[in-house]
Amino acid sequence: ASISEPEERPAPGVEWGLDFHDVSTVPADPQGKQQHVIESLNLVDHGSSAVVAAEPASDYNAETALRAVAGVLLEQGCPDRIRLDRDTRWVGSWTAKDFPAPMLRFLQCLGIEARVCPPQRPDKNPFVERYHRNFKYECQLIEKPTDLSSTLEVNQRYVRFYNFERPNQAITCGNQPPRAKVPERPSLTPVPQTLDPDRWLLALTGKTYKRKLDSKGCFQLGNQTYYVQQNRRGQMAVIWVDGQKRTLNIYVNQVLIKSLTIKGLHNRSMNFQEYLDLMCNEAISTWRRTLRRTPHMVRSRSSTTT
């Protein structure tokens, strides 16, 4: 199937596409299970079609993938938006699916909008998908790298070829190589030295949850227990998030009953490294729980990139 252009064509540096590409795999076992050996974490700029970064590794999990993205952002700065699929390394549940996963909160706290593509819609992240296709047929199947060392070598050569020598038919390039069409990299906002680790709540303002109050008049949200009123036990409550005030407004029968302070927040600034370590610890913990729940499914993919 052909891969369509995105709905919008932003200026260079505004939006990146992010995805994994399988470079090599071990043969399937008798049960049909397949483990990925080497993957490349690729980011492509939608405004120029240039490859921002291509990072092959053999150990990508929720933590190592997050650290790899953080390294790219430290080196190149922050775009306005990043598009990514529903790989569990990105969107795996942090707290029973109530709040965003570590990767998504990490981007939001840096001021980057995370746009998660719908399931089975690789066409919603077309520039990185196009790069994967070209890399596969123009490099991977020709060079046939068999280990990480050979993958790193051919990957580095191909990225330079793709950016500086290969004519690109995307409208953004006009049949020129991306770096010939847009030779100067855009000046991006640098990663902040200190940040608010609770900033992600702003993006949740207006989100609602429904909970049936238990026998004590309580409900759970984000692995935290909140007390409303015991005489409301068994009733259905609607919880409205106020990210600005960092409160939960509790409604029963469309009447505001009370406002509760959101629990589990940090309520202080952190330096970037401290915050990154915090998110990575949460990410690997989430990843391990996901593997325990679904041992035969290393991750959920929105598209096939092999």
PDB file of N, CA, C and O in Angstrom, residues 186-221:
ATOM      1  N   PRO A 186      17.249  23.661  11.793  1.00  0.00           N
ATOM      2  CA  PRO A 186      16.502  24.686  12.539  1.00  0.00           C
ATOM      3  C   PRO A 186      17.038  24.823  13.961  1.00  0.00           C
ATOM      4  O   PRO A 186      17.564  23.873  14.544  1.00  0.00           O
ATOM      5  N   SER A 187      16.927  26.022  14.481  1.00  0.00           N
ATOM      6  CA  SER A 187      17.345  26.282  15.860  1.00  0.00           C
ATOM      7  C   SER A 187      16.206  25.891  16.799  1.00  0.00           C
ATOM      8  O   SER A 187      15.142  26.513  16.788  1.00  0.00           O
ATOM      9  N   LEU A 188      16.410  24.847  17.574  1.00  0.00           N
ATOM     10  CA  LEU A 188      15.370  24.324  18.450  1.00  0.00           C
ATOM     11  C   LEU A 188      15.602  24.763  19.898  1.00  0.00           C
ATOM     12  O   LEU A 188      16.725  25.062  20.304  1.00  0.00           O
ATOM     13  N   THR A 189      14.526  24.776  20.660  1.00  0.00           N
ATOM     14  CA  THR A 189      14.602  25.115  22.073  1.00  0.00           C
ATOM     15  C   THR A 189      15.411  24.060  22.807  1.00  0.00           C
ATOM     16  O   THR A 189      15.111  22.863  22.697  1.00  0.00           O
ATOM     17  N   PRO A 190      16.444  24.442  23.537  1.00  0.00           N
ATOM     18  CA  PRO A 190      17.241  23.437  24.244  1.00  0.00           C
ATOM     19  C   PRO A 190      16.466  22.791  25.384  1.00  0.00           C
ATOM     20  O   PRO A 190      15.492  23.359  25.899  1.00  0.00           O
ATOM     21  N   VAL A 191      16.888  21.610  25.761  1.00  0.00           N
ATOM     22  CA  VAL A 191      16.306  20.927  26.915  1.00  0.00           C
ATOM     23  C   VAL A 191      16.506  21.800  28.145  1.00  0.00           C
ATOM     24  O   VAL A 191      17.607  22.300  28.384  1.00  0.00           O
ATOM     25  N   PRO A 192      15.475  22.034  28.956  1.00  0.00           N
ATOM     26  CA  PRO A 192      15.628  22.906  30.126  1.00  0.00           C
ATOM     27  C   PRO A 192      16.537  22.275  31.183  1.00  0.00           C
ATOM     28  O   PRO A 192      16.539  21.057  31.366  1.00  0.00           O
ATOM     29  N   GLN A 193      17.293  23.115  31.874  1.00  0.00           N
ATOM     30  CA  GLN A 193      18.157  22.613  32.942  1.00  0.00           C
ATOM     31  C   GLN A 193      17.337  22.171  34.141  1.00  0.00           C
ATOM     32  O   GLN A 193      17.673  21.201  34.813  1.00  0.00           O
ATOM     33  N   THR A 194      16.266  22.911  34.418  1.00  0.00           N
ATOM     34  CA  THR A 194      15.345  22.516  35.483  1.00  0.00           C
ATOM     35  C   THR A 194      13.931  22.524  34.918  1.00  0.00           C
ATOM     36  O   THR A 194      13.628  23.294  33.998  1.00  0.00           O
ATOM     37  N   LEU A 195      13.079  21.672  35.476  1.00  0.00           N
ATOM     38  CA  LEU A 195      11.716  21.593  34.957  1.00  0.00           C
ATOM     39  C   LEU A 195      10.756  21.176  36.064  1.00  0.00           C
ATOM     40  O   LEU A 195      11.157  20.735  37.143  1.00  0.00           O
ATOM     41  N   ASP A 196       9.478  21.332  35.750  1.00  0.00           N
ATOM     42  CA  ASP A 196       8.403  20.950  36.658  1.00  0.00           C
ATOM     43  C   ASP A 196       7.973  19.528  36.316  1.00  0.00           C
ATOM     44  O   ASP A 196       7.396  19.301  35.253  1.00  0.00           O
ATOM     45  N   PRO A 197       8.241  18.542  37.174  1.00  0.00           N
ATOM     46  CA  PRO A 197       7.893  17.150  36.846  1.00  0.00           C
ATOM     47  C   PRO A 197       6.394  16.875  36.835  1.00  0.00           C
ATOM     48  O   PRO A 197       5.977  15.790  36.436  1.00  0.00           O
ATOM     49  N   ASP A 198       5.592  17.845  37.260  1.00  0.00           N
ATOM     50  CA  ASP A 198       4.137  17.684  37.255  1.00  0.00           C
ATOM     51  C   ASP A 198       3.471  18.463  36.119  1.00  0.00           C
ATOM     52  O   ASP A 198       2.240  18.528  36.053  1.00  0.00           O
ATOM     53  N   ARG A 199       4.257  19.014  35.223  1.00  0.00           N
ATOM     54  CA  ARG A 199       3.712  19.842  34.143  1.00  0.00           C
ATOM     55  C   ARG A 199       2.759  19.059  33.235  1.00  0.00           C
ATOM     56  O   ARG A 199       1.849  19.637  32.640  1.00  0.00           O
ATOM     57  N   TRP A 200       2.969  17.748  33.148  1.00  0.00           N
ATOM     58  CA  TRP A 200       2.139  16.924  32.275  1.00  0.00           C
ATOM     59  C   TRP A 200       0.655  17.005  32.620  1.00  0.00           C
ATOM     60  O   TRP A 200      -0.202  16.746  31.768  1.00  0.00           O
ATOM     61  N   LEU A 201       0.349  17.392  33.849  1.00  0.00           N
ATOM     62  CA  LEU A 201      -1.053  17.496  34.255  1.00  0.00           C
ATOM     63  C   LEU A 201      -1.826  18.535  33.441  1.00  0.00           C
ATOM     64  O   LEU A 201      -3.035  18.417  33.259  1.00  0.00           O
ATOM     65  N   LEU A 202      -1.135  19.550  32.966  1.00  0.00           N
ATOM     66  CA  LEU A 202      -1.815  20.593  32.196  1.00  0.00           C
ATOM     67  C   LEU A 202      -2.533  20.010  30.986  1.00  0.00           C
ATOM     68  O   LEU A 202      -3.624  20.447  30.621  1.00  0.00           O
ATOM     69  N   ALA A 203      -1.900  19.006  30.361  1.00  0.00           N
ATOM     70  CA  ALA A 203      -2.494  18.397  29.168  1.00  0.00           C
ATOM     71  C   ALA A 203      -3.728  17.558  29.500  1.00  0.00           C
ATOM     72  O   ALA A 203      -4.508  17.214  28.604  1.00  0.00           O
ATOM     73  N   LEU A 204      -3.920  17.234  30.784  1.00  0.00           N
ATOM     74  CA  LEU A 204      -5.073  16.429  31.187  1.00  0.00           C
ATOM     75  C   LEU A 204      -6.267  17.271  31.622  1.00  0.00           C
ATOM     76  O   LEU A 204      -7.314  16.719  31.961  1.00  0.00           O
ATOM     77  N   THR A 205      -6.104  18.602  31.647  1.00  0.00           N
ATOM     78  CA  THR A 205      -7.213  19.458  32.073  1.00  0.00           C
ATOM     79  C   THR A 205      -8.462  19.177  31.234  1.00  0.00           C
ATOM     80  O   THR A 205      -8.422  19.192  30.007  1.00  0.00           O
ATOM     81  N   GLY A 206      -9.557  18.914  31.924  1.00  0.00           N
ATOM     82  CA  GLY A 206     -10.812  18.618  31.241  1.00  0.00           C
ATOM     83  C   GLY A 206     -11.079  17.139  31.043  1.00  0.00           C
ATOM     84  O   GLY A 206     -12.194  16.758  30.678  1.00  0.00           O
ATOM     85  N   LYS A 207     -10.078  16.301  31.290  1.00  0.00           N
ATOM     86  CA  LYS A 207     -10.303  14.860  31.159  1.00  0.00           C
ATOM     87  C   LYS A 207     -11.182  14.381  32.300  1.00  0.00           C
ATOM     88  O   LYS A 207     -11.068  14.859  33.432  1.00  0.00           O
ATOM     89  N   THR A 208     -12.068  13.441  32.014  1.00  0.00           N
ATOM     90  CA  THR A 208     -12.974  12.924  33.043  1.00  0.00           C
ATOM     91  C   THR A 208     -12.828  11.407  33.181  1.00  0.00           C
ATOM     92  O   THR A 208     -12.476  10.709  32.219  1.00  0.00           O
ATOM     93  N   TYR A 209     -13.073  10.942  34.378  1.00  0.00           N
ATOM     94  CA  TYR A 209     -13.091   9.512  34.685  1.00  0.00           C
ATOM     95  C   TYR A 209     -14.404   9.203  35.408  1.00  0.00           C
ATOM     96  O   TYR A 209     -14.937  10.063  36.122  1.00  0.00           O
ATOM     97  N   LYS A 210     -14.888   7.993  35.248  1.00  0.00           N
ATOM     98  CA  LYS A 210     -16.065   7.553  35.987  1.00  0.00           C
ATOM     99  C   LYS A 210     -15.653   6.452  36.960  1.00  0.00           C
ATOM    100  O   LYS A 210     -14.935   5.519  36.590  1.00  0.00           O
ATOM    101  N   ARG A 211     -16.089   6.588  38.201  1.00  0.00           N
ATOM    102  CA  ARG A 211     -15.774   5.598  39.220  1.00  0.00           C
ATOM    103  C   ARG A 211     -17.005   5.345  40.094  1.00  0.00           C
ATOM    104  O   ARG A 211     -17.709   6.296  40.465  1.00  0.00           O
ATOM    105  N   LYS A 212     -17.230   4.091  40.429  1.00  0.00           N
ATOM    106  CA  LYS A 212     -18.266   3.749  41.401  1.00  0.00           C
ATOM    107  C   LYS A 212     -17.637   3.781  42.784  1.00  0.00           C
ATOM    108  O   LYS A 212     -16.635   3.097  43.037  1.00  0.00           O
ATOM    109  N   LEU A 213     -18.202   4.575  43.685  1.00  0.00           N
ATOM    110  CA  LEU A 213     -17.640   4.706  45.014  1.00  0.00           C
ATOM    111  C   LEU A 213     -17.825   3.405  45.787  1.00  0.00           C
ATOM    112  O   LEU A 213     -18.898   2.786  45.739  1.00  0.00           O
ATOM    113  N   ASP A 214     -16.766   2.979  46.486  1.00  0.00           N
ATOM    114  CA  ASP A 214     -16.823   1.709  47.209  1.00  0.00           C
ATOM    115  C   ASP A 214     -17.596   1.847  48.521  1.00  0.00           C
ATOM    116  O   ASP A 214     -18.197   2.900  48.801  1.00  0.00           O
ATOM    117  N   SER A 215     -17.544   0.801  49.330  1.00  0.00           N
ATOM    118  CA  SER A 215     -18.346   0.769  50.556  1.00  0.00           C
ATOM    119  C   SER A 215     -17.924   1.838  51.565  1.00  0.00           C
ATOM    120  O   SER A 215     -18.687   2.182  52.470  1.00  0.00           O
ATOM    121  N   LYS A 216     -16.736   2.372  51.404  1.00  0.00           N
ATOM    122  CA  LYS A 216     -16.263   3.424  52.297  1.00  0.00           C
ATOM    123  C   LYS A 216     -16.419   4.823  51.683  1.00  0.00           C
ATOM    124  O   LYS A 216     -15.969   5.813  52.256  1.00  0.00           O
ATOM    125  N   GLY A 217     -17.008   4.875  50.494  1.00  0.00           N
ATOM    126  CA  GLY A 217     -17.174   6.159  49.822  1.00  0.00           C
ATOM    127  C   GLY A 217     -15.910   6.628  49.143  1.00  0.00           C
ATOM    128  O   GLY A 217     -15.711   7.831  48.971  1.00  0.00           O
ATOM    129  N   CYS A 218     -15.046   5.682  48.730  1.00  0.00           N
ATOM    130  CA  CYS A 218     -13.748   6.012  48.118  1.00  0.00           C
ATOM    131  C   CYS A 218     -13.697   5.522  46.672  1.00  0.00           C
ATOM    132  O   CYS A 218     -14.499   4.693  46.247  1.00  0.00           O
ATOM    133  N   PHE A 219     -12.728   6.036  45.946  1.00  0.00           N
ATOM    134  CA  PHE A 219     -12.441   5.542  44.601  1.00  0.00           C
ATOM    135  C   PHE A 219     -10.926   5.534  44.406  1.00  0.00           C
ATOM    136  O   PHE A 219     -10.187   6.183  45.149  1.00  0.00           O
ATOM    137  N   GLN A 220     -10.475   4.785  43.402  1.00  0.00           N
ATOM    138  CA  GLN A 220      -9.050   4.738  43.070  1.00  0.00           C
ATOM    139  C   GLN A 220      -8.803   5.396  41.725  1.00  0.00           C
ATOM    140  O   GLN A 220      -9.573   5.216  40.779  1.00  0.00           O
ATOM    141  N   LEU A 221      -7.724   6.148  41.665  1.00  0.00           N
ATOM    142  CA  LEU A 221      -7.299   6.774  40.417  1.00  0.00           C
ATOM    143  C   LEU A 221      -5.784   6.906  40.465  1.00  0.00           C
ATOM    144  O   LEU A 221      -5.235   7.429  41.440  1.00  0.00           O
TER     145      LEU A 221
END
